[in-house]
Amino acid sequence: MTKSPNAGKSTESRMFDMDAVSKAVTANTDRSLPPVHLWTPNYSGEIDIRIARDGTWFHEGGEIKREGLVRLFASILKREDGAYYLVTPVEKWRITVDDAPFVATDMSITGEGRDQRLTFTTKVGGRVTAGPEHPLRLACTLDAPCPYVEVRAGLEALIDRKTFYRMIDQGVAEDHNGASWFGVWSDGKFFPLIPTDGLC
């Protein structure tokens, strides 16, 4: 008899062990990031882990305060069909993400004009340079902008407000697909954010 994907939810306390996950990941890779894209374990169930919109991690309602553990979990995040999972070589646990799994809290700028590179630092210490493989996008509206940068494999970081304003300071108007857009350059690519006729 085939079990439904949610069948593992009731076995969380029996199956999920934070320390065991740490050991499993450490034992299978010595790289800076585990090769999550190579791991295809069967679905293990759903666990009560939530990433809040501000990037804070919670387990069973309480904040996970062990920074090393949060960074470990962030390194084994995987997104499939719009859902988020913590993945090891032998387990795959679904978790809840309120918005994006990462939050970009700072940005460094090198170069100028079309040679400019915008590198974002996330709350868990990761760094990513916006470019062809790490696109920027702006969702929502001008009244409530929601800017994102892709960190890896469909996992995005929400760019916090202060960092977004710094990014906007680097913006220029460019012709894009026959229309005038306000956006930013990074790593040789122009990212259109809003049509210039929509600016105040």
Short mmCIF file of C-alpha atoms in Angstrom, two decimals:
data_model
loop_
_atom_site.label_atom_id
_atom_site.label_comp_id
_atom_site.label_asym_id
_atom_site.label_seq_id
_atom_site.Cartn_x
_atom_site.Cartn_y
_atom_site.Cartn_z
CA MET A 1 0.00 0.00 0.00
CA THR A 2 1.41 3.37 -1.02
CA LYS A 3 1.50 6.05 1.66
CA SER A 4 0.45 9.62 0.94
CA PRO A 5 3.11 12.38 1.10
CA ASN A 6 1.62 13.60 4.37
CA ALA A 7 1.84 10.21 6.04
CA GLY A 8 5.19 11.08 7.60
CA LYS A 9 3.90 14.14 9.39
CA SER A 10 2.77 12.24 12.50
CA THR A 11 6.17 10.56 12.80
CA GLU A 12 8.17 13.79 13.13
CA SER A 13 9.30 13.18 16.70
CA ARG A 14 10.39 9.64 15.85
CA MET A 15 12.13 10.48 12.59
CA PHE A 16 13.56 14.00 12.67
CA ASP A 17 16.73 14.55 14.67
CA MET A 18 18.62 17.84 14.28
CA ASP A 19 21.94 16.39 15.39
CA ALA A 20 21.57 13.38 13.11
CA VAL A 21 20.88 15.69 10.18
CA SER A 22 24.03 17.65 10.99
CA LYS A 23 26.12 14.48 11.10
CA ALA A 24 24.62 13.15 7.86
CA VAL A 25 25.39 16.33 5.94
CA THR A 26 28.90 16.67 7.36
CA ALA A 27 29.72 13.06 6.59
CA ASN A 28 28.69 13.35 2.95
CA THR A 29 30.42 16.52 1.84
CA ASP A 30 33.40 18.69 2.62
CA ARG A 31 32.34 21.48 0.27
CA SER A 32 31.18 24.91 1.29
CA LEU A 33 27.67 23.94 0.21
CA PRO A 34 26.38 20.36 0.22
CA PRO A 35 25.48 18.92 -3.23
CA VAL A 36 21.76 19.07 -2.53
CA HIS A 37 20.97 18.91 -6.26
CA LEU A 38 22.44 15.38 -6.32
CA TRP A 39 20.37 14.13 -3.38
CA THR A 40 17.01 12.54 -4.28
CA PRO A 41 15.74 10.76 -1.15
CA ASN A 42 12.14 9.69 -0.71
CA TYR A 43 9.73 12.08 0.98
CA SER A 44 10.03 11.72 4.75
CA GLY A 45 7.12 13.89 5.89
CA GLU A 46 6.46 17.39 7.16
CA ILE A 47 8.14 18.96 10.17
CA ASP A 48 7.19 21.99 12.21
CA ILE A 49 9.98 24.26 11.00
CA ARG A 50 9.05 27.70 9.69
CA ILE A 51 11.11 30.49 8.15
CA ALA A 52 9.46 33.84 8.91
CA ARG A 53 9.48 36.71 6.45
CA ASP A 54 12.35 38.38 8.30
CA GLY A 55 14.49 35.25 7.90
CA THR A 56 14.08 33.97 11.47
CA TRP A 57 13.87 30.17 11.80
CA PHE A 58 11.40 28.53 14.20
CA HIS A 59 10.99 24.94 15.34
CA GLU A 60 7.74 23.97 17.07
CA GLY A 61 7.02 27.65 17.65
CA GLY A 62 10.34 28.49 19.27
CA GLU A 63 13.14 30.41 17.59
CA ILE A 64 16.16 28.34 16.58
CA LYS A 65 18.95 30.35 18.19
CA ARG A 66 21.90 28.11 17.30
CA GLU A 67 23.41 30.10 14.45
CA GLY A 68 25.44 27.15 13.22
CA LEU A 69 22.34 24.98 13.00
CA VAL A 70 20.41 27.65 11.09
CA ARG A 71 23.28 27.96 8.61
CA LEU A 72 23.41 24.20 8.23
CA PHE A 73 19.68 24.00 7.52
CA ALA A 74 19.95 26.90 5.07
CA SER A 75 22.65 24.97 3.20
CA ILE A 76 20.41 21.93 2.67
CA LEU A 77 17.29 23.77 1.55
CA LYS A 78 15.74 22.63 -1.69
CA ARG A 79 12.72 23.87 -3.63
CA GLU A 80 10.57 21.55 -5.70
CA ASP A 81 7.21 22.40 -7.30
CA GLY A 82 6.87 25.52 -5.17
CA ALA A 83 7.46 23.70 -1.87
CA TYR A 84 10.51 23.86 0.40
CA TYR A 85 12.38 20.93 1.89
CA LEU A 86 15.35 20.15 4.12
CA VAL A 87 17.21 17.42 2.27
CA THR A 88 19.96 15.01 3.28
CA PRO A 89 21.22 12.02 1.31
CA VAL A 90 18.56 9.86 3.01
CA GLU A 91 15.76 12.23 4.15
CA LYS A 92 13.49 14.89 2.67
CA TRP A 93 11.40 16.96 5.09
CA ARG A 94 8.91 19.60 4.02
CA ILE A 95 8.99 22.91 5.92
CA THR A 96 7.01 26.17 5.86
CA VAL A 97 8.41 29.36 4.35
CA ASP A 98 6.38 32.55 4.84
CA ASP A 99 7.92 34.42 1.90
CA ALA A 100 11.47 33.74 0.69
CA PRO A 101 13.83 31.37 2.53
CA PHE A 102 16.61 33.96 2.69
CA VAL A 103 16.82 37.68 3.49
CA ALA A 104 19.49 39.93 1.98
CA THR A 105 20.62 42.38 4.65
CA ASP A 106 23.54 44.12 2.95
CA MET A 107 25.00 44.87 -0.47
CA SER A 108 28.44 45.74 -1.79
CA ILE A 109 29.05 47.58 -5.05
CA THR A 110 32.02 47.25 -7.35
CA GLY A 111 32.53 48.87 -10.74
CA GLU A 112 30.37 51.48 -12.42
CA GLY A 113 27.76 51.66 -15.15
CA ARG A 114 27.40 48.47 -17.17
CA ASP A 115 30.45 47.02 -15.40
CA GLN A 116 28.77 47.33 -12.03
CA ARG A 117 28.42 44.27 -9.79
CA LEU A 118 25.94 44.15 -6.91
CA THR A 119 26.80 41.51 -4.32
CA PHE A 120 24.27 40.73 -1.61
CA THR A 121 24.92 39.23 1.81
CA THR A 122 22.16 37.18 3.40
CA LYS A 123 21.17 36.93 7.03
CA VAL A 124 22.75 33.45 7.19
CA GLY A 125 26.07 34.72 5.84
CA GLY A 126 25.76 33.73 2.18
CA ARG A 127 26.94 36.00 -0.63
CA VAL A 128 25.55 36.20 -4.13
CA THR A 129 26.23 38.57 -7.03
CA ALA A 130 23.18 39.49 -9.08
CA GLY A 131 23.66 38.55 -12.71
CA PRO A 132 22.55 36.15 -15.45
CA GLU A 133 22.58 33.16 -13.07
CA HIS A 134 21.24 35.10 -10.09
CA PRO A 135 18.45 37.35 -11.38
CA LEU A 136 16.80 40.23 -9.58
CA ARG A 137 13.06 40.78 -9.68
CA LEU A 138 10.60 43.24 -8.18
CA ALA A 139 7.17 42.06 -7.11
CA CYS A 140 4.21 43.83 -5.49
CA THR A 141 3.73 47.56 -6.13
CA LEU A 142 5.58 50.83 -5.70
CA ASP A 143 3.74 51.33 -2.41
CA ALA A 144 4.97 47.97 -1.12
CA PRO A 145 7.96 46.84 -3.18
CA CYS A 146 9.13 43.27 -2.71
CA PRO A 147 12.58 42.89 -4.32
CA TYR A 148 14.25 39.49 -4.60
CA VAL A 149 17.53 38.05 -5.79
CA GLU A 150 17.89 34.37 -6.65
CA VAL A 151 20.49 32.69 -4.46
CA ARG A 152 20.48 29.22 -5.99
CA ALA A 153 18.21 26.76 -7.77
CA GLY A 154 14.99 28.70 -7.35
CA LEU A 155 15.74 29.79 -3.77
CA GLU A 156 15.40 33.54 -3.42
CA ALA A 157 16.39 36.15 -0.87
CA LEU A 158 14.02 38.97 -0.03
CA ILE A 159 16.10 42.18 -0.15
CA ASP A 160 15.44 44.17 3.02
CA ARG A 161 14.28 47.77 2.80
CA LYS A 162 17.53 49.58 3.57
CA THR A 163 19.42 47.42 1.07
CA PHE A 164 16.71 47.91 -1.54
CA TYR A 165 17.01 51.70 -1.23
CA ARG A 166 20.78 51.44 -1.71
CA MET A 167 20.20 49.31 -4.78
CA ILE A 168 17.72 51.82 -6.19
CA ASP A 169 20.37 54.54 -5.81
CA GLN A 170 22.36 52.63 -8.45
CA GLY A 171 19.44 52.59 -10.87
CA VAL A 172 19.38 54.05 -14.38
CA ALA A 173 16.90 54.34 -17.23
CA GLU A 174 17.51 52.03 -20.18
CA ASP A 175 15.67 50.92 -23.29
CA HIS A 176 14.49 47.35 -22.72
CA ASN A 177 12.46 45.43 -25.28
CA GLY A 178 11.43 48.65 -26.99
CA ALA A 179 10.35 50.46 -23.83
CA SER A 180 12.05 52.69 -21.29
CA TRP A 181 12.68 51.02 -17.93
CA PHE A 182 14.27 52.03 -14.67
CA GLY A 183 16.53 49.29 -13.35
CA VAL A 184 20.01 48.30 -12.31
CA TRP A 185 23.05 46.73 -13.96
CA SER A 186 24.92 43.88 -12.34
CA ASP A 187 27.46 41.43 -13.73
CA GLY A 188 26.81 42.52 -17.31
CA LYS A 189 23.01 42.24 -17.17
CA PHE A 190 20.34 44.94 -16.93
CA PHE A 191 17.44 44.15 -14.61
CA PRO A 192 14.34 46.23 -15.43
CA LEU A 193 12.41 47.05 -12.28
CA ILE A 194 9.68 49.49 -13.31
CA PRO A 195 8.69 51.37 -16.50
CA THR A 196 10.03 54.90 -16.36
CA ASP A 197 6.56 56.33 -17.04
CA GLY A 198 5.51 54.80 -13.72
CA LEU A 199 8.04 56.82 -11.76
CA CYS A 200 6.90 59.83 -9.78
#
